[in-house]
Short mmCIF file of C-alpha atoms in Angstrom, two decimals:
data_model
loop_
_atom_site.label_atom_id
_atom_site.label_comp_id
_atom_site.label_asym_id
_atom_site.label_seq_id
_atom_site.Cartn_x
_atom_site.Cartn_y
_atom_site.Cartn_z
CA MET N 1 0.22 0.12 0.26
CA LEU N 2 1.46 3.19 -1.19
CA GLU N 3 -0.51 6.47 0.35
CA LEU N 4 0.37 9.68 -0.71
CA ARG N 5 -1.19 12.17 1.46
CA ALA N 6 -1.86 16.17 0.71
CA ILE N 7 1.58 16.26 -0.78
CA THR N 8 3.04 19.55 -1.87
CA ALA N 9 6.37 19.69 -3.68
CA GLY N 10 8.45 21.87 -6.08
CA TYR N 11 12.20 23.24 -6.41
CA GLU N 12 11.14 26.30 -4.62
CA ARG N 13 9.52 27.12 -1.54
CA HIS N 14 7.51 29.71 -2.68
CA ALA N 15 6.36 28.05 -5.69
CA PRO N 16 5.44 24.62 -5.22
CA VAL N 17 4.85 22.40 -8.43
CA VAL N 18 2.87 19.95 -6.72
CA ARG N 19 0.39 21.32 -4.42
CA ASP N 20 -2.11 19.16 -1.89
CA PHE N 21 -2.33 16.22 -3.76
CA SER N 22 -3.30 12.90 -2.47
CA LEU N 23 -3.40 9.30 -4.20
CA THR N 24 -3.46 5.80 -3.08
CA VAL N 25 -2.03 2.79 -4.98
CA GLY N 26 -3.01 -0.51 -3.36
CA PRO N 27 -1.33 -3.45 -3.11
CA GLY N 28 -0.95 -5.04 -6.90
CA GLU N 29 -3.10 -2.09 -8.47
CA VAL N 30 -2.07 -0.30 -11.06
CA VAL N 31 -2.74 3.67 -11.32
CA GLY N 32 -1.89 5.97 -13.96
CA LEU N 33 -1.51 8.88 -13.34
CA LEU N 34 -2.75 11.63 -16.61
CA GLY N 35 -1.73 15.13 -16.98
CA PRO N 36 -0.51 17.95 -19.42
CA SER N 37 3.21 18.13 -19.22
CA GLY N 38 4.93 20.51 -17.05
CA CYS N 39 2.09 20.17 -14.13
CA GLY N 40 4.24 18.13 -11.74
CA LYS N 41 3.78 14.41 -12.47
CA SER N 42 7.26 13.90 -12.22
CA THR N 43 8.15 15.35 -9.25
CA LEU N 44 5.17 13.58 -7.80
CA ALA N 45 6.47 9.93 -9.20
CA ARG N 46 10.07 11.48 -7.67
CA VAL N 47 8.34 11.93 -4.28
CA ALA N 48 6.62 8.64 -4.32
CA ALA N 49 9.83 6.99 -5.13
CA LEU N 50 11.83 8.77 -2.20
CA LEU N 51 13.80 10.81 -4.64
CA HIS N 52 12.12 14.22 -3.77
CA ARG N 53 11.50 15.47 -0.42
CA PRO N 54 8.15 17.00 -0.24
CA ASP N 55 7.39 20.21 1.04
CA SER N 56 5.12 19.14 2.96
CA GLY N 57 2.53 16.14 3.23
CA THR N 58 3.08 12.70 4.42
CA LEU N 59 3.98 9.59 2.08
CA LEU N 60 2.83 6.23 4.04
CA LEU N 61 4.53 3.05 2.85
CA ASP N 62 2.46 -0.01 4.36
CA GLY N 63 0.75 2.63 6.45
CA GLU N 64 4.04 4.05 8.11
CA PRO N 65 4.97 7.47 7.43
CA VAL N 66 8.35 8.10 5.53
CA ARG N 67 10.50 10.46 7.32
CA HIS N 68 13.73 10.38 5.28
CA TRP N 69 14.09 10.70 1.33
CA ARG N 70 17.01 10.51 -1.04
CA HIS N 71 19.99 8.96 0.69
CA ARG N 72 18.89 9.12 4.34
CA ALA N 73 15.80 6.67 3.43
CA ALA N 74 16.74 3.07 4.60
CA ARG N 75 18.29 1.17 1.93
CA ALA N 76 15.25 -1.57 2.12
CA GLN N 77 12.58 1.34 1.37
CA ARG N 78 14.65 2.91 -1.73
CA THR N 79 15.05 -0.51 -3.22
CA ALA N 80 11.42 -1.56 -2.76
CA PHE N 81 10.77 1.00 -5.32
CA GLY N 82 11.62 0.36 -9.35
CA VAL N 83 12.35 3.48 -11.56
CA VAL N 84 11.91 4.20 -14.98
CA PHE N 85 12.67 7.48 -16.42
CA GLN N 86 11.60 9.06 -19.37
CA GLN N 87 14.62 9.66 -21.05
CA PRO N 88 17.25 6.90 -20.98
CA ARG N 89 20.04 8.81 -22.24
CA LEU N 90 20.07 10.74 -18.73
CA ALA N 91 18.86 7.78 -16.67
CA ALA N 92 22.18 5.68 -17.71
CA ASP N 93 25.37 6.50 -16.63
CA PRO N 94 27.11 6.92 -19.83
CA ARG N 95 30.81 5.12 -18.73
CA LEU N 96 28.97 1.76 -18.18
CA ARG N 97 28.09 -1.35 -20.57
CA LEU N 98 24.66 -2.16 -20.27
CA ALA N 99 25.19 -5.31 -18.63
CA HIS N 100 26.62 -3.50 -15.79
CA LEU N 101 24.25 -0.96 -15.88
CA ILE N 102 21.64 -3.42 -15.25
CA ALA N 103 23.59 -5.08 -12.43
CA GLU N 104 24.40 -1.75 -10.90
CA PRO N 105 21.95 -2.26 -8.00
CA LEU N 106 23.37 -5.35 -7.15
CA TYR N 107 26.53 -4.04 -6.86
CA ALA N 108 25.12 -1.34 -5.05
CA THR N 109 23.76 -3.91 -2.33
CA GLY N 110 26.23 -6.25 -1.93
CA ARG N 111 24.41 -9.30 -3.99
CA ARG N 112 27.43 -9.53 -6.51
CA SER N 113 26.89 -13.17 -6.86
CA GLU N 114 23.64 -13.05 -8.15
CA VAL N 115 24.79 -10.88 -10.93
CA PRO N 116 25.19 -13.55 -13.84
CA ASP N 117 22.19 -15.14 -13.74
CA ARG N 118 19.80 -11.78 -13.03
CA VAL N 119 21.62 -10.31 -15.99
CA THR N 120 21.22 -12.92 -18.76
CA GLU N 121 17.14 -13.69 -17.56
CA LEU N 122 16.32 -10.11 -17.28
CA ALA N 123 18.33 -9.35 -20.89
CA SER N 124 16.20 -12.10 -22.33
CA ALA N 125 13.01 -10.87 -20.79
CA VAL N 126 13.24 -7.58 -21.72
CA GLY N 127 14.88 -8.11 -25.19
CA LEU N 128 18.14 -7.18 -25.29
CA THR N 129 20.78 -9.62 -27.06
CA PRO N 130 23.97 -10.63 -25.57
CA ASP N 131 26.02 -8.26 -27.96
CA LEU N 132 24.26 -5.64 -26.66
CA LEU N 133 25.22 -6.08 -23.26
CA THR N 134 28.46 -5.09 -24.01
CA ARG N 135 27.80 -1.93 -25.34
CA ARG N 136 28.09 1.46 -23.54
CA PRO N 137 24.91 3.77 -23.78
CA HIS N 138 25.97 6.12 -26.55
CA GLU N 139 26.36 2.58 -28.81
CA VAL N 140 22.71 1.83 -28.47
CA SER N 141 19.62 3.46 -29.45
CA ASP N 142 17.01 4.79 -26.77
CA GLY N 143 14.83 2.00 -27.22
CA GLN N 144 17.45 -0.61 -26.29
CA LEU N 145 18.84 1.43 -23.56
CA GLN N 146 15.47 2.03 -21.97
CA ARG N 147 15.18 -1.58 -22.13
CA ALA N 148 18.33 -1.69 -20.19
CA CYS N 149 17.07 0.75 -17.75
CA LEU N 150 13.78 -1.17 -17.30
CA ALA N 151 15.97 -4.25 -16.52
CA ARG N 152 17.70 -2.51 -13.58
CA ALA N 153 14.58 -1.27 -12.13
CA LEU N 154 13.53 -4.64 -12.12
CA VAL N 155 17.07 -6.51 -10.79
CA LEU N 156 16.03 -6.02 -7.34
CA ARG N 157 12.45 -7.46 -7.78
CA PRO N 158 10.73 -4.36 -6.40
CA ARG N 159 7.40 -4.45 -4.95
CA TRP N 160 6.42 -0.95 -6.52
CA LEU N 161 7.12 0.05 -10.10
CA ILE N 162 7.13 3.46 -11.29
CA CYS N 163 7.11 4.42 -14.50
CA ASP N 164 7.53 7.98 -15.39
CA GLU N 165 6.56 8.40 -18.75
CA MET N 166 8.23 5.21 -19.79
CA THR N 167 7.27 4.89 -23.38
CA ALA N 168 7.28 8.38 -24.37
CA MET N 169 10.15 8.84 -26.56
CA LEU N 170 9.94 5.30 -27.56
CA ASP N 171 8.32 3.85 -31.06
CA ALA N 172 4.77 2.18 -30.54
CA SER N 173 6.21 -1.40 -30.78
CA THR N 174 8.93 -1.02 -28.40
CA GLY N 175 6.87 0.76 -26.25
CA ALA N 176 4.39 -2.07 -26.55
CA ALA N 177 7.00 -4.60 -25.64
CA LEU N 178 8.29 -3.00 -22.56
CA VAL N 179 4.72 -2.57 -21.17
CA ALA N 180 4.49 -6.34 -21.92
CA VAL N 181 7.54 -6.77 -19.86
CA VAL N 182 6.30 -5.11 -17.03
CA GLU N 183 2.96 -6.42 -17.08
CA ALA N 184 4.59 -10.04 -17.24
CA TYR N 185 6.66 -9.31 -13.95
CA ARG N 186 3.36 -7.89 -12.60
CA SER N 187 1.84 -10.95 -12.88
CA THR N 188 4.63 -13.34 -11.24
CA THR N 189 5.35 -10.84 -8.42
CA GLY N 190 2.39 -9.23 -7.99
CA ALA N 191 4.05 -5.58 -7.53
CA ALA N 192 1.97 -2.52 -7.83
CA LEU N 193 2.70 0.11 -10.48
CA LEU N 194 2.43 3.65 -10.71
CA ALA N 195 2.51 4.60 -14.46
CA VAL N 196 2.98 8.41 -15.13
CA GLY N 197 2.14 9.81 -18.54
CA HIS N 198 0.18 11.78 -20.81
CA ASP N 199 -1.05 9.10 -23.55
CA ARG N 200 -4.45 8.55 -22.34
CA THR N 201 -5.37 5.75 -24.81
CA LEU N 202 -2.08 3.96 -23.52
CA LEU N 203 -2.67 4.68 -20.00
CA ASN N 204 -6.63 3.79 -20.13
CA ARG N 205 -5.86 0.58 -21.74
CA TRP N 206 -2.71 -0.33 -19.17
CA CYS N 207 -4.28 0.83 -16.05
CA GLY N 208 -7.02 -0.18 -13.74
CA ARG N 209 -7.49 3.28 -12.50
CA THR N 210 -6.40 6.68 -14.27
CA VAL N 211 -6.29 9.57 -12.31
CA HIS N 212 -6.55 12.86 -14.21
CA TRP N 213 -4.27 15.48 -13.51
CA GLU N 214 -6.45 18.49 -15.16
CA THR N 215 -8.78 18.84 -12.05
CA SER N 216 -6.16 19.60 -9.38
CA CYS N 217 -3.54 20.90 -11.52
CA GLU N 218 -3.16 24.83 -11.34
CA VAL N 219 -1.91 27.02 -13.89
CA PRO N 220 0.83 29.24 -12.47
CA GLU N 221 -0.76 32.80 -12.83
CA ALA N 222 1.90 35.54 -14.92
CA SER N 223 3.29 37.52 -11.88
CA MET Q 1 20.99 12.93 -33.28
CA ALA Q 2 21.72 16.26 -31.88
CA ASP Q 3 25.58 15.08 -31.39
CA THR Q 4 25.47 14.10 -35.12
CA ALA Q 5 24.41 17.62 -36.02
CA VAL Q 6 26.77 19.76 -33.70
CA GLU Q 7 29.79 17.29 -35.66
CA THR Q 8 28.11 18.61 -39.01
CA GLU Q 9 27.93 21.86 -38.32
CA TRP Q 10 31.71 22.01 -36.78
CA ARG Q 11 33.00 20.51 -39.95
CA SER Q 12 31.30 22.89 -42.52
CA CYS Q 13 31.72 26.14 -40.56
CA GLY Q 14 34.92 26.84 -42.16
CA THR Q 15 38.17 24.61 -43.04
CA ARG Q 16 40.28 27.41 -42.41
CA ARG Q 17 39.39 28.06 -38.94
CA ARG Q 18 40.06 23.77 -38.57
CA SER Q 19 43.50 23.86 -40.26
CA ALA Q 20 44.41 26.78 -38.31
CA ARG Q 21 43.70 24.47 -35.05
CA THR Q 22 45.25 21.69 -36.44
CA VAL Q 23 48.87 23.49 -37.24
CA ARG Q 24 48.67 25.11 -33.73
CA VAL Q 25 48.46 21.60 -32.26
CA ALA Q 26 50.82 20.01 -34.09
CA ALA Q 27 53.42 22.55 -33.30
CA SER Q 28 52.23 22.45 -29.78
CA VAL Q 29 52.98 18.37 -29.80
CA THR Q 30 56.19 18.84 -31.28
CA ILE Q 31 57.40 21.35 -28.73
CA VAL Q 32 56.27 19.49 -26.07
CA ALA Q 33 57.51 16.20 -27.32
CA ALA Q 34 61.12 17.69 -28.05
CA THR Q 35 60.98 19.46 -24.28
CA VAL Q 36 60.22 16.17 -22.53
CA LEU Q 37 62.83 14.30 -24.67
CA ALA Q 38 65.58 17.07 -24.13
CA VAL Q 39 64.93 16.98 -20.67
CA LEU Q 40 65.25 13.08 -20.54
CA LEU Q 41 67.80 12.14 -22.56
CA VAL Q 42 70.26 15.29 -22.80
CA PRO Q 43 71.87 15.29 -19.34
CA PRO Q 44 72.44 11.38 -19.24
CA LEU Q 45 73.43 11.20 -22.28
CA VAL Q 46 75.91 14.60 -22.82
CA GLN Q 47 78.69 13.99 -20.70
CA LEU Q 48 79.27 17.77 -19.86
CA ASP Q 49 79.39 18.94 -16.75
CA GLN Q 50 76.67 21.91 -16.42
CA GLN Q 51 78.41 23.46 -13.41
CA ALA Q 52 82.14 23.47 -15.18
CA VAL Q 53 83.29 27.21 -14.45
CA ASP Q 54 85.64 28.42 -17.24
CA LEU Q 55 86.16 32.33 -15.94
CA ALA Q 56 88.31 32.70 -19.18
CA ALA Q 57 85.04 32.11 -21.04
CA LYS Q 58 82.88 34.20 -18.96
CA LEU Q 59 79.89 36.34 -20.33
CA GLN Q 60 80.54 34.94 -24.12
CA PRO Q 61 77.68 36.03 -26.41
CA PRO Q 62 76.01 32.88 -28.36
CA SER Q 63 78.54 31.30 -30.91
CA TRP Q 64 79.16 27.86 -32.36
CA ALA Q 65 80.98 26.67 -29.24
CA HIS Q 66 78.29 27.92 -26.97
CA PRO Q 67 74.73 28.23 -28.73
CA PHE Q 68 73.23 30.14 -26.02
CA GLY Q 69 76.34 31.92 -24.81
CA THR Q 70 78.27 31.60 -21.06
CA ASP Q 71 77.04 33.12 -17.78
CA ASP Q 72 79.35 35.19 -15.56
CA VAL Q 73 81.24 32.34 -14.60
CA GLY Q 74 81.83 30.94 -17.67
CA ARG Q 75 79.12 28.05 -17.65
CA ASP Q 76 77.46 27.02 -20.88
CA LEU Q 77 73.84 28.34 -20.77
CA LEU Q 78 72.59 25.70 -23.23
CA LEU Q 79 73.43 23.03 -21.14
CA ARG Q 80 72.11 24.70 -17.79
CA CYS Q 81 69.07 25.73 -19.63
CA VAL Q 82 68.13 22.12 -20.48
CA HIS Q 83 68.96 21.37 -16.50
CA GLY Q 84 67.04 23.81 -15.27
CA LEU Q 85 64.15 23.04 -17.44
CA ARG Q 86 64.43 19.55 -16.17
CA VAL Q 87 64.32 20.88 -12.30
CA SER Q 88 61.49 23.56 -13.31
CA LEU Q 89 59.59 20.50 -15.07
CA LEU Q 90 59.71 18.19 -12.12
CA VAL Q 91 59.00 20.81 -9.84
CA GLY Q 92 55.95 21.88 -12.02
CA VAL Q 93 54.60 18.67 -12.48
CA THR Q 94 54.66 17.65 -9.21
CA ALA Q 95 53.00 20.68 -7.77
CA ALA Q 96 50.10 20.83 -10.52
CA LEU Q 97 49.79 17.13 -9.67
CA THR Q 98 49.46 17.79 -5.68
CA ALA Q 99 47.08 20.84 -6.64
CA THR Q 100 45.02 18.68 -8.48
CA VAL Q 101 44.55 15.84 -6.13
CA ILE Q 102 43.90 18.16 -3.23
CA GLY Q 103 41.08 20.24 -5.61
CA THR Q 104 39.53 17.55 -6.86
CA ALA Q 105 39.00 16.14 -3.32
CA VAL Q 106 38.01 18.90 -1.78
CA GLY Q 107 35.68 20.02 -4.84
CA ALA Q 108 34.27 16.54 -5.23
CA THR Q 109 33.44 16.60 -1.48
CA ALA Q 110 31.85 19.88 -1.49
CA GLY Q 111 29.59 19.09 -4.36
CA ALA Q 112 28.19 15.45 -3.00
CA LEU Q 113 27.75 16.67 0.36
CA GLY Q 114 26.12 20.06 -0.49
CA GLY Q 115 24.37 21.98 2.36
CA TRP Q 116 26.50 23.35 5.16
CA ALA Q 117 29.52 21.38 4.57
CA ASP Q 118 29.25 22.67 0.90
CA ARG Q 119 28.93 26.55 1.88
CA GLY Q 120 31.59 25.85 4.56
CA ILE Q 121 34.39 24.73 2.00
CA MET Q 122 33.25 27.68 -0.76
CA ARG Q 123 33.95 30.27 2.51
CA LEU Q 124 36.91 28.71 2.85
CA ILE Q 125 38.15 28.65 -0.56
CA ASP Q 126 37.03 32.30 -0.77
CA THR Q 127 38.96 33.41 2.12
CA PHE Q 128 42.32 31.51 0.54
CA SER Q 129 41.65 33.12 -2.83
CA SER Q 130 41.09 36.46 -1.48
CA VAL Q 131 45.25 36.27 -0.27
CA PRO Q 132 47.32 36.66 -3.40
CA HIS Q 133 48.84 33.02 -3.83
CA LEU Q 134 52.31 34.19 -4.43
CA LEU Q 135 52.11 36.02 -0.88
CA LEU Q 136 50.64 32.93 0.62
CA GLY Q 137 53.01 30.96 -1.49
CA ILE Q 138 56.42 32.84 -0.50
CA PHE Q 139 54.52 32.27 3.70
CA VAL Q 140 54.83 28.33 2.94
CA VAL Q 141 58.73 28.09 1.55
CA ALA Q 142 59.53 30.51 4.41
CA MET Q 143 58.54 28.29 6.78
CA PHE Q 144 61.29 25.53 5.47
CA ARG Q 145 64.73 25.25 4.37
CA PRO Q 146 64.99 26.19 0.86
CA GLY Q 147 64.87 22.90 -1.52
CA VAL Q 148 63.06 21.59 -4.25
CA TRP Q 149 60.14 19.86 -1.74
CA PRO Q 150 59.01 23.34 -0.01
CA VAL Q 151 58.55 24.90 -3.26
CA VAL Q 152 56.19 22.01 -4.39
CA VAL Q 153 54.51 21.87 -1.33
CA SER Q 154 54.05 25.86 -1.33
CA VAL Q 155 52.60 25.66 -5.16
CA GLY Q 156 50.39 22.81 -4.58
CA LEU Q 157 48.93 24.16 -1.28
CA THR Q 158 48.00 27.59 -3.22
CA HIS Q 159 46.96 26.36 -6.38
CA TRP Q 160 44.08 23.64 -5.77
CA LEU Q 161 41.44 26.66 -5.50
CA SER Q 162 40.41 26.87 -8.94
CA THR Q 163 40.77 23.12 -9.34
CA ALA Q 164 37.83 22.65 -6.59
CA ARG Q 165 35.94 25.43 -7.92
CA ILE Q 166 35.48 23.67 -11.09
CA VAL Q 167 35.31 19.88 -10.09
CA ARG Q 168 32.42 21.28 -7.30
CA ALA Q 169 30.33 22.81 -10.31
CA GLU Q 170 30.62 19.97 -12.36
CA VAL Q 171 29.98 17.72 -9.41
CA LEU Q 172 26.83 20.07 -8.95
CA SER Q 173 25.30 19.61 -12.04
CA LEU Q 174 25.81 15.89 -12.26
CA ARG Q 175 23.99 15.48 -8.96
CA SER Q 176 20.84 16.24 -10.16
CA ARG Q 177 20.84 13.79 -13.27
CA PRO Q 178 18.43 11.12 -13.52
CA TYR Q 179 20.71 8.59 -13.23
CA ILE Q 180 21.97 9.75 -10.16
CA ASP Q 181 18.63 9.32 -9.03
CA ALA Q 182 18.22 5.57 -10.42
CA ALA Q 183 21.49 4.65 -8.68
CA LEU Q 184 20.18 5.89 -5.14
CA SER Q 185 16.67 4.04 -6.18
CA GLY Q 186 19.34 1.01 -6.50
CA GLY Q 187 20.26 1.35 -3.22
CA ALA Q 188 23.90 3.03 -3.46
CA SER Q 189 25.24 4.63 -0.54
CA ARG Q 190 26.43 8.39 -1.14
CA LEU Q 191 30.32 7.17 -1.17
CA ARG Q 192 29.26 4.68 -3.90
CA ILE Q 193 27.69 7.50 -5.96
CA ALA Q 194 30.51 9.74 -5.35
CA VAL Q 195 33.10 7.60 -6.14
CA ARG Q 196 31.48 5.10 -8.78
CA HIS Q 197 29.60 7.96 -10.97
CA LEU Q 198 30.39 11.31 -9.80
CA LEU Q 199 34.42 11.03 -10.05
CA PRO Q 200 34.77 9.41 -12.93
CA ALA Q 201 32.67 11.69 -14.77
CA VAL Q 202 34.36 14.70 -13.58
CA LEU Q 203 38.18 13.28 -14.03
CA PRO Q 204 38.30 14.67 -17.56
CA GLN Q 205 38.35 18.12 -16.47
CA ALA Q 206 40.35 17.30 -13.29
CA ALA Q 207 43.15 16.29 -15.84
CA LEU Q 208 42.94 18.99 -18.18
CA ALA Q 209 43.25 21.35 -15.18
CA ALA Q 210 46.06 19.28 -14.30
CA VAL Q 211 47.68 20.10 -17.34
CA LEU Q 212 46.76 23.38 -17.59
CA MET Q 213 48.31 23.90 -14.20
CA VAL Q 214 51.77 22.38 -14.77
CA PRO Q 215 53.15 26.10 -16.87
CA HIS Q 216 51.48 27.74 -14.07
CA ALA Q 217 53.49 26.11 -11.34
CA MET Q 218 56.60 26.34 -13.35
CA TRP Q 219 56.14 30.27 -13.53
CA HIS Q 220 55.40 30.36 -9.79
CA GLU Q 221 58.65 27.86 -9.40
CA SER Q 222 60.75 30.46 -11.26
CA ALA Q 223 58.91 33.70 -9.42
CA LEU Q 224 60.08 31.90 -5.91
CA SER Q 225 63.67 31.24 -7.14
CA PHE Q 226 63.74 34.69 -8.48
CA LEU Q 227 62.93 36.41 -5.47
CA GLY Q 228 65.32 34.12 -4.05
CA LEU Q 229 63.34 32.25 -1.88
CA GLY Q 230 62.75 29.12 -3.99
CA LEU Q 231 65.35 26.86 -5.15
CA PRO Q 232 68.71 26.93 -3.67
CA SER Q 233 71.06 29.11 -5.83
CA HIS Q 234 73.51 26.07 -7.00
CA LEU Q 235 70.26 24.26 -8.50
CA ALA Q 236 69.68 25.03 -12.22
CA SER Q 237 66.42 25.79 -12.40
CA LEU Q 238 64.97 28.55 -14.74
CA GLY Q 239 64.11 30.89 -12.07
CA ASN Q 240 67.45 30.46 -10.64
CA LEU Q 241 68.82 31.26 -14.22
CA ILE Q 242 67.10 34.23 -14.39
CA GLN Q 243 67.45 35.48 -11.42
CA ASN Q 244 71.67 35.25 -11.82
CA ALA Q 245 71.13 36.84 -15.09
CA ARG Q 246 69.64 39.94 -13.64
CA GLY Q 247 73.33 41.63 -13.07
CA SER Q 248 74.35 41.08 -16.63
CA LEU Q 249 71.66 42.50 -18.09
CA LEU Q 250 71.68 45.85 -17.02
CA ALA Q 251 75.46 45.75 -18.29
CA GLY Q 252 74.18 44.74 -21.91
CA GLN Q 253 74.18 41.51 -21.80
CA TRP Q 254 71.09 40.30 -23.03
CA TRP Q 255 71.60 36.36 -23.43
CA PRO Q 256 71.73 34.73 -19.99
CA THR Q 257 68.06 36.04 -19.70
CA LEU Q 258 66.56 35.44 -23.13
CA PHE Q 259 67.28 32.03 -23.39
CA PRO Q 260 65.97 30.84 -20.10
CA GLY Q 261 62.96 32.90 -20.42
CA LEU Q 262 62.30 31.19 -23.76
CA PHE Q 263 62.77 27.94 -22.18
CA LEU Q 264 60.43 28.98 -19.82
CA ILE Q 265 57.74 30.86 -22.14
CA VAL Q 266 58.09 28.83 -24.99
CA PRO Q 267 57.14 24.74 -23.74
CA THR Q 268 54.50 26.39 -21.35
CA LEU Q 269 52.90 28.13 -24.67
CA ALA Q 270 53.00 24.73 -26.12
CA VAL Q 271 51.11 23.33 -23.20
CA ALA Q 272 48.96 25.72 -22.88
CA GLY Q 273 48.22 25.08 -26.81
CA LEU Q 274 47.87 21.57 -26.19
CA ALA Q 275 44.97 21.96 -23.18
CA GLY Q 276 42.80 24.30 -25.63
CA ALA Q 277 42.85 22.03 -28.08
CA TRP Q 278 41.57 18.98 -25.34
CA ARG Q 279 39.36 21.26 -23.91
CA GLU Q 280 37.48 21.92 -26.95
CA ARG Q 281 37.50 18.33 -27.58
CA ILE Q 282 35.99 17.56 -24.18
CA ASN Q 283 33.49 20.34 -23.54
CA PRO Q 284 33.10 22.72 -26.83
CA ARG Q 285 30.37 24.64 -25.04
CA ARG Q 286 32.25 25.80 -22.03
CA ARG Q 287 35.46 27.03 -23.17
CA SER Q 288 35.21 30.23 -21.23
CA GLU Q 289 34.64 28.75 -17.88
CA LEU Q 290 37.92 26.94 -17.71
CA MET Q 291 40.00 29.85 -17.73
CA LEU Q 292 42.67 29.32 -14.89
#
């Protein structure tokens, strides 16, 4: 159970991007968050993944309020979220080969021994051939890189998946393939999903429940 | 896609500029290579004593026997210059490395920690910067017996400031990238993020700062020696040679000043030229920000 209660968040104290927003993602539930660009969807996704401290409001994980964000959050809490970002180019360390990119969370949490098995398993699940795994991010396409980023998000078997415009940069077939991978992962593990996007058709088809931001989105007035 | 577009633009925006740059780089490479070879090979291969005094041949103008002339006790200046360059280069490289290591460590710490630690460190850097660094360097050398290492320490301890600033700015801009978020979400500690993701990304900038620092450190060594505070005067460094030549210059003998001066200026210009080309390669957009 992931609950966001009256979250206000942003990058400047006086001009929060997200104002007083509440959302609940139940166990195993798929929630779509739909809204126009620039209204704070990504910020909200970052708050939910413990990557951005909100100015006010509460985030509850299984009823427990979260007190710490980013590196101060307990590692077990942070790794319970698998996050896929919109732009794979920015979300991948340009110096790491794809195999290392996928395995990075395993190295970071001291589970080195699982690396070969998990990388092989996930690479075939997301559709990356072994020769791609030896390349660096600039040597693969956006779609291939996003596949690797999805594999990285799944490598620690998270309980919540947060996909921030995961398919926005991709062509239709790659997008569909990635959605299928997420669904396959969810059906075996029962993980919940918060999918953020602006593609109404995709989210309506993908998600059990879609929250429309328009109603709660305030357009800042020109000052 | 964007990368390709920029590449094409560079190529089409004028072959003339490009060739001028190529010539500059080629000249710089030649000079730097010649300097390094001379400094490494001449002292062991040429079995001539650079300290050999020949009072009968003192203050001779350049000739075939002594291409750079002789100094006031008849020592061959060409040989002295090469030996001096060797000492100056050693001091310059060591001091530049020391300064870069300190600067990178401090800058990365400030940038990675952020908050109060960052503000504290930056105020400290501002404080150090407000004192002219030659003065600070003199203060440091004055505490030790004259020698090579006090000069290295003095230059190293006063020149890490700009590197620290560059590295901190770079770390700050990297810290907000989504891939750092992704690493955090993957359970990485702050130390791991700093060592595995931030440091490798700033190393090219730090290495560039180190290369640019070498000529600067050589100039500082020369300045300290010229003031009589640097290396002991029997040791042929470029600064000492210029210092010794001061008296003869007033008497109309220009060669003991000119040649060590050229030995100082030409290789440093070559290093600066190389560093400039490298800078354009690794970071075409931020040329002005990296001026040291």
